[in-house]
mmCIF file of C-alpha atoms in Angstrom:
data_model
loop_
_atom_site.group_PDB
_atom_site.id
_atom_site.type_symbol
_atom_site.label_atom_id
_atom_site.label_comp_id
_atom_site.label_asym_id
_atom_site.label_seq_id
_atom_site.Cartn_x
_atom_site.Cartn_y
_atom_site.Cartn_z
ATOM 1 C CA THR A 14 -41.920 15.713 -5.990
ATOM 2 C CA GLY A 15 -38.569 15.499 -7.776
ATOM 3 C CA GLU A 16 -37.282 14.855 -11.249
ATOM 4 C CA GLN A 17 -33.944 13.796 -12.681
ATOM 5 C CA THR A 18 -32.136 16.488 -14.641
ATOM 6 C CA GLY A 19 -29.821 15.989 -17.582
ATOM 7 C CA GLN A 20 -26.864 16.305 -15.223
ATOM 8 C CA GLY A 21 -28.118 13.416 -13.109
ATOM 9 C CA GLN A 22 -29.269 15.688 -10.305
ATOM 10 C CA LEU A 23 -32.449 15.080 -8.365
ATOM 11 C CA GLU A 24 -34.299 18.378 -7.955
ATOM 12 C CA GLY A 25 -37.801 19.324 -6.943
ATOM 13 C CA ASP A 26 -40.174 21.532 -5.038
ATOM 14 C CA GLY A 27 -39.138 20.541 -1.531
ATOM 15 C CA GLN A 28 -41.600 17.679 -1.148
ATOM 16 C CA GLU A 29 -40.460 14.203 -0.203
ATOM 17 C CA SER A 30 -39.126 12.270 -3.194
ATOM 18 C CA THR A 31 -38.061 8.714 -3.839
ATOM 19 C CA ALA A 32 -34.674 8.420 -5.498
ATOM 20 C CA GLY A 33 -35.428 4.799 -6.314
ATOM 21 C CA THR A 34 -37.581 5.908 -9.255
ATOM 22 C CA CYS A 35 -34.495 7.221 -11.074
ATOM 23 C CA THR A 36 -32.576 5.031 -13.492
ATOM 24 C CA GLN A 37 -29.303 6.827 -12.805
ATOM 25 C CA ILE A 38 -28.146 8.939 -9.898
ATOM 26 C CA THR A 39 -24.687 10.429 -10.372
ATOM 27 C CA GLY A 40 -25.058 13.999 -9.200
ATOM 28 C CA SER A 41 -26.265 16.149 -6.322
ATOM 29 C CA PHE A 42 -29.326 15.923 -4.111
ATOM 30 C CA GLN A 43 -30.468 19.509 -3.598
ATOM 31 C CA GLN A 44 -33.847 19.142 -1.934
ATOM 32 C CA ALA A 45 -34.311 19.934 1.709
ATOM 33 C CA HIS A 46 -36.288 16.728 2.206
ATOM 34 C CA VAL A 47 -35.364 13.839 -0.062
ATOM 35 C CA HIS A 48 -36.209 10.303 0.917
ATOM 36 C CA LEU A 49 -33.552 7.998 -0.505
ATOM 37 C CA CYS A 50 -35.406 4.767 -1.177
ATOM 38 C CA HIS A 51 -33.420 1.875 0.252
ATOM 39 C CA ASP A 52 -35.022 -0.798 -1.935
ATOM 40 C CA GLY A 53 -34.789 1.275 -5.079
ATOM 41 C CA VAL A 54 -31.170 2.402 -4.865
ATOM 42 C CA ASP A 55 -29.257 -0.163 -2.812
ATOM 43 C CA GLY A 56 -26.833 -1.966 -5.111
ATOM 44 C CA HIS A 57 -27.378 0.512 -7.958
ATOM 45 C CA HIS A 58 -24.533 0.205 -10.454
ATOM 46 C CA HIS A 59 -24.425 3.734 -11.886
ATOM 47 C CA VAL A 60 -23.605 5.829 -8.824
ATOM 48 C CA GLY A 61 -20.043 7.204 -8.909
ATOM 49 C CA GLU A 62 -20.330 10.156 -6.555
ATOM 50 C CA VAL A 63 -23.022 11.336 -4.171
ATOM 51 C CA VAL A 64 -23.244 14.921 -2.949
ATOM 52 C CA ILE A 65 -25.310 15.321 0.213
ATOM 53 C CA TYR A 66 -26.718 18.784 0.866
ATOM 54 C CA HIS A 67 -29.662 18.659 3.282
ATOM 55 C CA THR A 68 -30.598 15.012 2.952
ATOM 56 C CA ASP A 69 -30.985 12.499 5.765
ATOM 57 C CA TYR A 70 -28.758 9.624 4.694
ATOM 58 C CA ASN A 71 -30.426 6.294 5.437
ATOM 59 C CA GLY A 72 -27.949 3.746 4.146
ATOM 60 C CA CYS A 73 -29.295 3.398 0.632
ATOM 61 C CA PHE A 74 -25.820 3.503 -0.956
ATOM 62 C CA ASP A 75 -24.235 0.947 1.378
ATOM 63 C CA GLY A 76 -22.318 -1.686 -0.550
ATOM 64 C CA ASN A 77 -22.568 0.101 -3.908
ATOM 65 C CA ARG A 78 -19.333 -1.037 -5.540
ATOM 66 C CA ASN A 79 -19.224 1.847 -8.030
ATOM 67 C CA LEU A 80 -19.558 4.574 -5.415
ATOM 68 C CA GLU A 81 -16.099 6.168 -5.148
ATOM 69 C CA ARG A 82 -16.649 9.138 -2.865
ATOM 70 C CA ILE A 83 -19.196 11.118 -0.901
ATOM 71 C CA THR A 84 -19.188 14.898 -0.603
ATOM 72 C CA VAL A 85 -21.147 16.721 2.098
ATOM 73 C CA ALA A 86 -22.121 20.390 2.147
ATOM 74 C CA GLU A 87 -20.113 22.258 4.785
ATOM 75 C CA ASP A 88 -23.243 23.524 6.510
ATOM 76 C CA HIS A 89 -24.920 20.114 6.707
ATOM 77 C CA PRO A 90 -26.262 19.750 10.276
ATOM 78 C CA MET A 91 -25.720 15.998 10.604
ATOM 79 C CA TYR A 92 -22.826 14.798 8.442
ATOM 80 C CA CYS A 93 -19.377 15.628 7.172
ATOM 81 C CA THR A 94 -16.749 14.033 4.977
ATOM 82 C CA ASP A 95 -12.977 14.068 4.510
ATOM 83 C CA ASP A 96 -10.468 13.949 1.670
ATOM 84 C CA GLN A 97 -10.919 10.162 1.498
ATOM 85 C CA GLY A 98 -14.549 10.631 0.470
ATOM 86 C CA ALA A 99 -16.069 8.803 3.452
ATOM 87 C CA LEU A 100 -19.187 9.782 5.400
ATOM 88 C CA TYR A 101 -19.022 10.684 9.107
ATOM 89 C CA SER A 102 -21.216 12.149 11.793
ATOM 90 C CA LYS A 103 -20.862 15.925 12.074
ATOM 91 C CA ASP A 104 -18.331 15.671 14.913
ATOM 92 C CA MET A 105 -16.455 12.885 13.097
ATOM 93 C CA SER A 106 -16.888 10.543 16.052
ATOM 94 C CA THR A 107 -18.772 7.982 13.947
ATOM 95 C CA LEU A 108 -17.655 6.494 10.655
ATOM 96 C CA ILE A 109 -20.887 5.865 8.754
ATOM 97 C CA LEU A 110 -19.804 4.752 5.307
ATOM 98 C CA VAL A 111 -16.670 4.227 3.245
ATOM 99 C CA PRO A 112 -17.613 4.118 -0.455
ATOM 100 C CA ALA A 113 -17.341 0.546 -1.694
ATOM 101 C CA GLY A 114 -15.337 1.822 -4.655
ATOM 102 C CA CYS A 115 -12.488 2.806 -2.316
ATOM 103 C CA ILE A 116 -9.147 1.556 -3.673
ATOM 104 C CA GLY A 117 -6.016 0.660 -1.691
ATOM 105 C CA SER A 118 -5.698 1.674 1.947
ATOM 106 C CA PHE A 119 -8.062 3.578 4.213
ATOM 107 C CA VAL A 120 -7.062 5.399 7.392
ATOM 108 C CA ILE A 121 -9.781 5.825 9.996
ATOM 109 C CA PRO A 122 -9.286 9.259 11.620
ATOM 110 C CA ASP A 123 -8.328 9.255 15.294
ATOM 111 C CA SER A 124 -11.479 11.238 16.101
ATOM 112 C CA VAL A 125 -13.618 8.176 15.351
ATOM 113 C CA VAL A 126 -15.042 6.235 18.292
ATOM 114 C CA THR A 127 -17.631 4.137 16.475
ATOM 115 C CA VAL A 128 -17.439 2.323 13.147
ATOM 116 C CA GLU A 129 -21.039 1.693 12.169
ATOM 117 C CA GLY A 130 -22.332 -1.637 10.951
ATOM 118 C CA CYS A 131 -21.658 -2.237 7.239
ATOM 119 C CA ALA A 132 -19.482 0.894 7.134
ATOM 120 C CA LEU A 133 -16.929 -0.773 4.843
ATOM 121 C CA ARG A 134 -19.103 -3.549 3.459
ATOM 122 C CA ASN A 135 -18.235 -4.712 -0.065
ATOM 123 C CA CYS A 136 -15.069 -2.610 -0.295
ATOM 124 C CA ASP A 137 -13.651 -5.176 -2.711
ATOM 125 C CA LEU A 138 -10.547 -3.157 -3.633
ATOM 126 C CA LEU A 139 -9.617 -2.180 -0.081
ATOM 127 C CA THR A 140 -6.250 -3.773 0.753
ATOM 128 C CA ALA A 141 -5.446 -2.203 4.130
ATOM 129 C CA VAL A 142 -7.222 -0.342 6.904
ATOM 130 C CA GLN A 143 -5.747 1.487 9.859
ATOM 131 C CA ILE A 144 -7.926 1.395 12.989
ATOM 132 C CA PRO A 145 -6.816 3.959 15.620
ATOM 133 C CA ASP A 146 -6.979 3.321 19.353
ATOM 134 C CA SER A 147 -9.737 5.927 19.625
ATOM 135 C CA VAL A 148 -12.156 3.328 18.213
ATOM 136 C CA THR A 149 -14.066 1.417 20.885
ATOM 137 C CA ASP A 150 -17.024 0.067 18.928
ATOM 138 C CA LEU A 151 -17.094 -1.904 15.693
ATOM 139 C CA GLY A 152 -20.510 -2.504 14.132
ATOM 140 C CA GLU A 153 -21.762 -5.804 12.784
ATOM 141 C CA MET A 154 -20.589 -6.589 9.250
ATOM 142 C CA ALA A 155 -18.326 -3.529 9.367
ATOM 143 C CA PHE A 156 -15.789 -5.155 7.008
ATOM 144 C CA TYR A 157 -18.085 -7.725 5.418
ATOM 145 C CA GLU A 158 -16.897 -9.026 2.024
ATOM 146 C CA CYS A 159 -13.745 -6.919 1.882
ATOM 147 C CA ALA A 160 -12.178 -9.362 -0.561
ATOM 148 C CA LEU A 161 -8.622 -7.971 -0.705
ATOM 149 C CA LEU A 162 -8.212 -6.782 2.883
ATOM 150 C CA ASN A 163 -5.239 -8.858 4.036
ATOM 151 C CA ASN A 164 -3.910 -7.573 7.357
ATOM 152 C CA VAL A 165 -5.870 -6.188 10.308
ATOM 153 C CA VAL A 166 -4.637 -4.979 13.682
ATOM 154 C CA ILE A 167 -7.414 -4.600 16.257
ATOM 155 C CA PRO A 168 -6.474 -1.840 18.749
ATOM 156 C CA GLU A 169 -6.552 -2.388 22.501
ATOM 157 C CA SER A 170 -9.490 0.002 22.777
ATOM 158 C CA VAL A 171 -11.769 -2.602 21.147
ATOM 159 C CA THR A 172 -13.106 -5.252 23.523
ATOM 160 C CA ARG A 173 -15.509 -7.030 21.183
ATOM 161 C CA ILE A 174 -15.424 -8.108 17.548
ATOM 162 C CA PRO A 175 -19.079 -8.186 16.513
ATOM 163 C CA ASP A 176 -20.991 -10.697 14.430
ATOM 164 C CA SER A 177 -19.800 -11.081 10.820
ATOM 165 C CA ALA A 178 -17.363 -8.173 11.201
ATOM 166 C CA PHE A 179 -14.820 -9.622 8.748
ATOM 167 C CA ALA A 180 -16.910 -12.416 7.250
ATOM 168 C CA TRP A 181 -16.318 -13.549 3.684
ATOM 169 C CA GLY A 182 -12.973 -11.806 3.443
ATOM 170 C CA PRO A 183 -10.961 -14.371 1.455
ATOM 171 C CA GLY A 184 -7.894 -12.130 1.347
ATOM 172 C CA LEU A 185 -7.536 -11.819 5.123
ATOM 173 C CA SER A 186 -4.287 -13.570 6.020
ATOM 174 C CA ASN A 187 -3.531 -12.029 9.402
ATOM 175 C CA ILE A 188 -5.620 -10.573 12.209
ATOM 176 C CA LEU A 189 -3.896 -9.446 15.398
ATOM 177 C CA LEU A 190 -6.173 -9.590 18.441
ATOM 178 C CA PRO A 191 -5.356 -7.447 21.519
ATOM 179 C CA GLU A 192 -5.064 -8.740 25.063
ATOM 180 C CA THR A 193 -8.014 -6.516 25.992
ATOM 181 C CA LEU A 194 -10.437 -8.419 23.751
ATOM 182 C CA THR A 195 -13.176 -10.251 25.649
ATOM 183 C CA ALA A 196 -15.568 -11.478 22.970
ATOM 184 C CA ILE A 197 -15.580 -12.618 19.336
ATOM 185 C CA GLY A 198 -19.030 -12.668 17.787
ATOM 186 C CA GLU A 199 -20.774 -15.211 15.604
ATOM 187 C CA SER A 200 -19.288 -15.654 12.136
ATOM 188 C CA ALA A 201 -16.825 -12.842 12.887
ATOM 189 C CA CYS A 202 -14.292 -14.190 10.393
ATOM 190 C CA TYR A 203 -16.424 -16.792 8.657
ATOM 191 C CA GLY A 204 -15.209 -17.694 5.192
ATOM 192 C CA CYS A 205 -11.764 -16.090 5.581
ATOM 193 C CA THR A 206 -10.124 -18.867 3.588
ATOM 194 C CA ASN A 207 -6.645 -17.334 3.528
ATOM 195 C CA LEU A 208 -6.421 -17.055 7.318
ATOM 196 C CA LYS A 209 -4.014 -19.834 8.322
ATOM 197 C CA GLN A 210 -2.939 -18.952 11.867
ATOM 198 C CA LEU A 211 -4.624 -17.377 14.874
ATOM 199 C CA ALA A 212 -3.672 -16.490 18.438
ATOM 200 C CA VAL A 213 -6.646 -16.102 20.797
ATOM 201 C CA PRO A 214 -5.806 -13.825 23.768
ATOM 202 C CA GLY A 215 -6.349 -15.078 27.293
ATOM 203 C CA SER A 216 -8.747 -12.195 27.899
ATOM 204 C CA VAL A 217 -11.317 -13.718 25.522
ATOM 205 C CA THR A 218 -14.164 -15.400 27.391
ATOM 206 C CA GLU A 219 -16.673 -15.700 24.556
ATOM 207 C CA LEU A 220 -16.238 -17.267 21.123
ATOM 208 C CA GLY A 221 -19.344 -17.055 18.980
ATOM 209 C CA ALA A 222 -20.594 -19.918 16.861
ATOM 210 C CA ARG A 223 -18.855 -20.174 13.500
ATOM 211 C CA GLY A 224 -16.586 -17.290 14.496
ATOM 212 C CA PHE A 225 -13.845 -18.730 12.301
ATOM 213 C CA GLY A 226 -15.915 -21.330 10.488
ATOM 214 C CA ASN A 227 -15.109 -22.286 6.922
ATOM 215 C CA SER A 228 -11.758 -20.544 7.195
ATOM 216 C CA GLY A 229 -8.299 -21.691 6.188
ATOM 217 C CA LEU A 230 -7.057 -21.981 9.785
ATOM 218 C CA GLN A 231 -4.390 -24.620 10.332
ATOM 219 C CA THR A 232 -2.915 -23.395 13.618
ATOM 220 C CA VAL A 233 -4.762 -21.905 16.573
ATOM 221 C CA VAL A 234 -3.019 -20.945 19.802
ATOM 222 C CA PHE A 235 -5.034 -20.208 22.954
ATOM 223 C CA ARG A 236 -3.304 -17.903 25.409
ATOM 224 C CA GLY A 237 -4.058 -18.242 29.097
ATOM 225 C CA ASN A 238 -7.647 -19.190 29.828
ATOM 226 C CA ALA A 239 -9.124 -18.448 26.431
ATOM 227 C CA PRO A 240 -11.980 -20.807 25.464
ATOM 228 C CA SER A 241 -10.699 -23.800 23.538
ATOM 229 C CA PHE A 242 -12.107 -25.729 20.586
ATOM 230 C CA PRO A 243 -14.009 -28.426 22.546
ATOM 231 C CA GLU A 244 -15.910 -25.694 24.417
ATOM 232 C CA SER A 245 -17.024 -23.784 21.346
ATOM 233 C CA SER A 246 -18.357 -24.268 17.834
ATOM 234 C CA ALA A 247 -16.370 -21.243 16.701
ATOM 235 C CA PHE A 248 -14.006 -23.347 14.597
ATOM 236 C CA ASN A 249 -16.487 -25.601 12.852
ATOM 237 C CA ILE A 250 -15.391 -26.851 9.448
ATOM 238 C CA LEU A 251 -11.775 -26.340 10.554
ATOM 239 C CA LYS A 252 -9.909 -28.389 7.962
ATOM 240 C CA SER A 253 -6.630 -29.004 9.757
ATOM 241 C CA SER A 254 -5.911 -27.762 13.222
ATOM 242 C CA PHE A 255 -3.277 -27.742 15.931
ATOM 243 C CA MET A 256 -4.625 -26.438 19.203
ATOM 244 C CA GLY A 257 -2.111 -25.366 21.787
ATOM 245 C CA ARG A 258 -1.695 -23.103 24.797
ATOM 246 C CA PHE A 259 1.008 -20.895 26.174
#
């Protein structure tokens, strides 16, 4: 089993250990087999940096607002990182986690195809994100509770915005949807109170329930044959609306 050293490192004899038993984790995980306890560490408020050597990451640091960067050993068989401190699959085709302590803007590399669910969850200080056209899949809650994220351009390579992707993002004031988009999931932009205007592309055939519920929308324009308000509950709790087509 493992023990916490004075430097905040978790070390041991190679047996499976539970990081959730530690009161602080601020250093390196050096065991070959360390089980990072999801219940014990998720939301921990002392983690500033995590160094992954030969550990299977299982999401236990998702949403930790004090986590500023992740470093991965160069010879790790499953993961890698970049100079932004984010966690990726080894081939950098999947963005797994952006530390919730990320400040300012974040550029998703053009090698990324998939942004995993909750990858940028609780990035409260994130103000801008650049999504390249290499990205085809956005995971559920990928940008959940990104409070200061204000402008998002969805590339044409994305055909679906998943459930709760941008939910509870009060700073979101503009989201540009491509003409290739076919579906907007449930609660996709729920609670985006600063979002005042929206243009729904004619390519959209599915609007999930509460997709833009409890938002600040005042003007919604449906292009072409996009589903309109009477056909969907996507705009429930819409305070003031003008629905038009062109």
